Amino acid sequence: MKVIHVDTERGWRGGEQQLFYLVKGLSKKNVEQSVACLKGEKLWKRCKEEGIETVDLTGNQIKDIFILGKAGKKADIIHAHNAKGHNISVASKPIHGKKVLYTRRVDYPPKNNFLTKLKYSNTDVVISITKTVKKILEKKGIESRVIYDSEEKNIISKVDKNKVAQIRNSLGRNIIIGNIGALTEQKNQFLFIDMAKLISNKIENTIFPIIGTGKLLYKLKKYANDKKISDKIKFLGFKEDIFNYIKALDIFVLTSNNEGLGSTILQAMMLGIPVVATDAGGVREVVINEKTGLLVSKNDPEALCNAVLRIIEDEKLRKNLIINARKFVNEKFTVDKMVDAYFQLYGEVIE
């Protein structure tokens, strides 16, 4: 079996991490694979570091259609992992003639135009990463199968205790309440800053690191300055050793407007960090309110503030959330489960 995975993202986000987990897991099942990605970008570099074969794309969709079409002739399945990758996978189908799969990770509906309808009608199998995403697609008449995103069971072994101590020391003797994600409208770190202002008015020894990069960095810095909380908000940028930074947190807060699932939530839960999250998209399938975390309405800084304060002040609640969350992720969201589900799906597709 030969699979070409297609991902045209320029950065490294949750979708690219999930793709990497899948490729490495399938390789243990002797599945021949390559990753079609943009030459020189983060995913391409990581593939080269790990010895994963690549199909080198250019970023020019016309050229990439022909590049993928030619490479696809030697494959059994073309599996797209992002929207632009989906475009070129379907557009190159007349050349390679192979089955096209697409994993959809976002919780907003597809565009209602002819080209989008044509694209989905020429996709052999669509995979949704949550039931929420599946329901959104169903409203557009698109059938899909649910295979959840995942996290490794052993990520605690990748944590460097000394580095965690260094991170905590660098942030002072404070309660560390953090947010991790690309600095975009979707992740809505403006809400995180609003929440931080409310919390810092009630508890002085708090600090609020934001880990990630993106186009809104300067707007967010200005917003924090305007809110007179810039001394408490720490923009730390993108971090390769993200597990160390998650483990350094006392509480992880997700403030997204839209979210397919939120794979950083899984990481926080596996590392024993309590989670507060907005009720965005598929998040509620991971953050079961009062059981695996605290779930609040979107765009409500006071609700976020109160949820965080509850976790700080209620030790029993905090411990129960941590225990329940880790158990829940281990039961439902492991890499092995995801890899097995895709392996079975691939087998069905090429029968």
XYZ file of C-alpha atoms in Angstrom:
351
model
C 0.000 0.000 0.000
C 1.350 3.437 -0.970
C -0.158 6.643 0.414
C 0.722 10.211 -0.483
C -0.264 12.672 2.240
C -0.855 16.230 1.012
C -0.437 19.290 3.258
C 0.378 22.721 1.812
C 0.581 24.710 5.063
C 3.604 26.955 5.487
C 3.732 26.792 9.277
C 3.485 24.078 11.902
C 0.161 23.786 13.684
C -2.010 21.047 15.107
C -2.887 19.568 11.724
C 0.771 19.088 10.829
C 1.454 17.422 14.178
C -1.449 15.032 13.604
C -0.151 14.241 10.112
C 3.264 13.465 11.586
C 1.760 11.138 14.184
C -0.151 9.349 11.428
C 2.844 8.937 9.112
C 5.070 7.591 11.871
C 2.344 5.254 13.134
C 1.541 3.870 9.690
C 5.221 3.269 8.974
C 5.179 0.729 11.831
C 2.467 -1.090 9.866
C 4.729 -1.153 6.787
C 2.637 1.345 4.849
C 4.741 3.027 2.154
C 4.229 6.788 2.371
C 5.395 10.164 1.176
C 4.335 13.685 2.148
C 3.538 16.233 -0.566
C 4.362 19.582 1.003
C 5.952 22.960 0.219
C 9.681 22.677 -0.281
C 11.669 24.546 2.359
C 8.745 25.041 4.747
C 8.457 23.658 8.276
C 6.703 20.389 7.426
C 9.168 19.681 4.596
C 12.118 20.287 6.936
C 10.676 18.007 9.611
C 10.130 15.267 7.024
C 13.743 15.549 5.903
C 14.957 15.382 9.508
C 12.945 12.191 10.077
C 13.876 10.577 6.756
C 10.318 10.747 5.413
C 10.049 10.819 1.623
C 8.611 14.046 0.218
C 6.912 15.177 -2.965
C 8.239 18.706 -3.320
C 5.498 21.248 -4.036
C 6.057 24.852 -5.129
C 3.049 26.786 -3.819
C 1.887 27.420 -7.386
C -1.355 25.427 -7.611
C -1.140 24.838 -11.367
C 2.396 23.464 -11.142
C 1.537 21.459 -8.033
C -1.434 19.794 -9.716
C 0.923 18.317 -12.300
C 3.613 17.461 -9.718
C 1.075 15.608 -7.560
C -0.607 14.056 -10.590
C 2.683 12.514 -11.712
C 3.667 11.320 -8.223
C 0.174 10.014 -7.562
C 0.390 7.504 -10.404
C 2.672 5.424 -8.179
C 0.336 5.573 -5.156
C -2.866 3.818 -4.120
C -4.346 6.693 -2.103
C -3.980 10.474 -2.081
C -4.846 11.751 1.404
C -5.289 15.530 1.744
C -4.901 17.119 5.165
C -5.736 20.786 4.505
C -8.015 22.785 2.204
C -5.477 23.775 -0.460
C -4.073 20.269 -0.365
C -7.607 19.041 -0.968
C -7.865 21.347 -4.000
C -4.796 20.012 -5.753
C -5.526 16.398 -4.765
C -8.888 16.511 -6.513
C -7.697 18.661 -9.418
C -4.874 16.183 -10.133
C -7.220 13.182 -10.022
C -7.677 13.039 -13.834
C -3.879 12.564 -14.029
C -3.233 10.078 -11.210
C -6.643 8.383 -11.226
C -6.392 7.286 -7.582
C -8.730 7.452 -4.591
C -8.744 10.826 -2.844
C -9.379 11.169 0.900
C -9.680 14.420 2.813
C -9.451 15.012 6.559
C -11.438 18.104 7.534
C -10.282 19.752 10.769
C -12.351 22.956 10.899
C -15.799 23.581 12.364
C -17.234 26.015 9.821
C -19.237 24.957 6.751
C -17.667 24.583 3.293
C -18.304 27.380 0.813
C -21.574 27.139 -1.069
C -20.267 27.409 -4.619
C -19.929 25.214 -7.698
C -16.198 24.521 -7.336
C -16.522 23.446 -3.703
C -19.426 21.133 -4.538
C -17.423 19.695 -7.445
C -14.415 19.162 -5.180
C -16.359 17.225 -2.560
C -18.257 15.200 -5.164
C -14.890 14.013 -6.498
C -13.559 13.087 -3.055
C -13.896 9.371 -2.328
C -13.948 9.625 1.479
C -14.170 12.642 3.787
C -12.989 12.263 7.378
C -14.193 14.582 10.160
C -12.044 14.942 13.274
C -15.110 15.271 15.533
C -18.832 14.562 15.483
C -19.365 18.330 15.438
C -17.471 18.676 12.150
C -19.421 15.705 10.769
C -22.752 17.347 11.589
C -21.704 20.596 9.905
C -20.805 18.707 6.733
C -24.064 16.731 6.833
C -26.016 20.008 6.680
C -24.277 20.599 3.346
C -25.134 17.098 2.135
C -21.583 15.800 2.603
C -21.130 12.407 4.248
C -18.053 11.767 6.360
C -16.524 9.361 8.851
C -15.279 10.439 12.267
C -11.678 9.716 13.211
C -10.594 11.784 16.189
C -7.312 13.664 16.367
C -4.996 12.198 18.948
C -2.079 12.497 21.328
C 0.775 10.202 22.282
C 0.471 8.351 25.562
C 4.098 8.886 26.496
C 4.474 12.642 26.002
C 5.370 13.051 29.680
C 8.644 11.250 28.828
C 9.452 14.116 26.437
C 9.298 16.685 29.227
C 12.593 18.041 30.552
C 12.017 18.780 34.239
C 14.998 21.142 34.380
C 13.695 23.129 31.398
C 10.236 23.296 32.989
C 11.811 24.679 36.164
C 13.706 27.258 34.091
C 10.514 28.361 32.353
C 8.654 28.698 35.630
C 11.534 30.648 37.193
C 11.631 32.997 34.199
C 7.969 33.818 34.820
C 8.532 34.592 38.501
C 6.807 33.249 41.563
C 3.391 33.418 39.970
C 0.359 31.354 39.091
C 0.942 30.687 35.395
C -2.188 30.789 33.240
C -1.345 30.198 29.592
C -2.714 30.155 26.075
C -1.138 28.288 23.160
C -1.991 28.750 19.495
C -1.452 30.756 16.344
C -2.146 34.455 16.832
C -5.247 34.606 14.637
C -8.865 35.742 14.830
C -9.865 32.094 15.216
C -7.860 31.641 18.429
C -9.098 34.999 19.827
C -6.293 35.891 22.230
C -8.022 39.269 22.696
C -10.466 37.381 24.906
C -7.529 35.853 26.803
C -6.207 39.362 27.504
C -9.653 40.511 28.701
C -9.797 37.515 31.034
C -6.260 38.167 32.273
C -7.184 41.737 33.195
C -10.108 40.525 35.314
C -8.062 37.818 37.049
C -5.094 40.102 37.766
C -7.466 42.570 39.451
C -8.404 39.782 41.871
C -5.111 37.875 42.241
C -1.879 39.834 41.991
C 0.644 36.980 41.655
C -0.557 35.815 38.234
C 1.202 35.804 34.862
C -0.265 35.076 31.428
C 2.070 33.689 28.745
C 0.816 33.431 25.165
C 2.771 30.863 23.152
C 2.555 31.098 19.377
C 3.186 33.357 16.413
C 0.913 34.976 13.880
C -0.277 38.058 12.038
C -2.026 39.570 15.072
C 1.070 39.849 17.284
C 1.374 43.638 17.152
C -2.377 44.205 17.496
C -2.438 41.923 20.538
C 0.534 43.710 22.105
C -1.175 47.054 21.573
C -4.425 45.666 23.002
C -2.610 44.448 26.131
C -0.946 47.841 26.462
C -4.258 49.671 26.058
C -5.775 47.418 28.733
C -2.824 48.334 31.002
C -1.866 44.701 31.485
C 1.176 44.448 29.211
C 3.400 43.710 32.229
C 1.385 40.546 32.894
C 0.994 39.284 29.310
C 4.116 37.539 28.011
C 4.350 36.837 24.279
C 6.795 33.930 24.073
C 6.578 33.107 20.353
C 6.638 29.665 18.745
C 8.318 26.932 20.800
C 9.722 23.684 19.442
C 9.688 22.073 22.903
C 6.023 22.865 23.471
C 5.549 20.024 25.965
C 7.930 21.754 28.391
C 5.970 24.985 28.140
C 2.614 23.260 28.629
C 3.966 21.423 31.682
C 5.150 24.740 33.126
C 1.566 26.048 33.198
C -0.746 25.876 36.194
C -3.837 26.243 33.988
C -4.294 26.087 30.211
C -6.974 28.348 28.728
C -8.312 28.022 25.187
C -10.236 31.064 23.941
C -11.073 30.039 20.360
C -14.044 31.232 18.335
C -13.800 28.180 16.074
C -12.108 24.849 16.715
C -12.339 21.465 15.045
C -11.105 19.816 18.206
C -8.096 21.628 19.675
C -5.192 19.196 19.869
C -3.352 21.356 22.413
C -6.161 20.519 24.834
C -5.234 16.846 24.494
C -1.590 17.650 25.201
C -2.451 19.658 28.301
C -4.692 16.887 29.613
C -2.037 14.219 29.047
C 0.485 16.384 30.897
C -1.785 16.890 33.900
C -2.649 20.555 33.322
C -6.265 21.570 34.070
C -8.145 23.069 31.126
C -10.622 25.920 30.770
C -12.008 26.340 27.253
C -14.623 28.170 25.235
C -17.459 26.091 23.832
C -16.192 26.264 20.254
C -16.848 23.579 17.658
C -15.698 20.136 18.703
C -14.091 21.270 21.971
C -17.085 20.003 23.974
C -16.268 16.466 22.808
C -13.008 16.670 24.769
C -13.764 19.177 27.523
C -16.696 17.580 29.306
C -17.823 20.366 31.601
C -17.099 19.752 35.290
C -15.541 16.363 34.454
C -12.499 16.741 32.186
C -12.339 20.545 32.285
C -14.445 23.668 32.553
C -16.349 24.813 29.469
C -17.669 28.362 29.113
C -19.514 30.367 26.474
C -17.538 32.078 23.731
C -16.618 35.754 24.103
C -17.388 35.867 27.825
C -14.295 37.061 29.748
C -16.103 37.053 33.100
C -17.098 33.398 32.682
C -13.506 32.510 31.788
C -12.249 34.455 34.778
C -14.643 32.712 37.161
C -13.752 29.275 35.794
C -10.033 29.910 36.231
C -10.589 31.221 39.762
C -12.530 28.080 40.637
C -9.613 25.888 39.595
C -7.138 28.046 41.518
C -9.236 28.063 44.688
C -10.726 24.547 44.681
C -7.980 21.936 45.051
C -10.400 18.998 44.969
C -11.940 20.201 41.704
C -8.493 20.765 40.202
C -7.280 17.261 41.071
C -10.467 15.597 39.820
C -10.312 17.430 36.489
C -6.694 16.379 35.986
C -7.350 12.710 36.813
C -10.538 12.468 34.732
C -9.028 14.278 31.746
C -5.934 12.101 31.507
C -8.042 8.952 31.771
C -10.478 10.221 29.117
C -7.740 11.046 26.603
C -6.033 7.702 27.205
C -9.300 5.895 26.525
C -10.448 7.795 23.436
C -7.795 10.003 21.847
C -4.550 8.052 21.563
C -2.337 8.003 18.472
C -2.666 4.211 18.275
C -6.458 4.496 17.971
C -6.176 7.116 15.249
C -3.576 5.169 13.269
C -5.583 1.936 13.499
C -8.715 3.735 12.258
C -6.943 5.204 9.222
C -5.200 1.906 8.450
C -8.573 0.137 8.438
C -10.085 2.892 6.272
C -7.261 2.692 3.732
C -7.787 -1.045 3.466
C -11.489 -0.561 2.756
C -10.819 2.135 0.161
C -8.414 0.092 -1.966
C -10.306 -3.212 -1.791
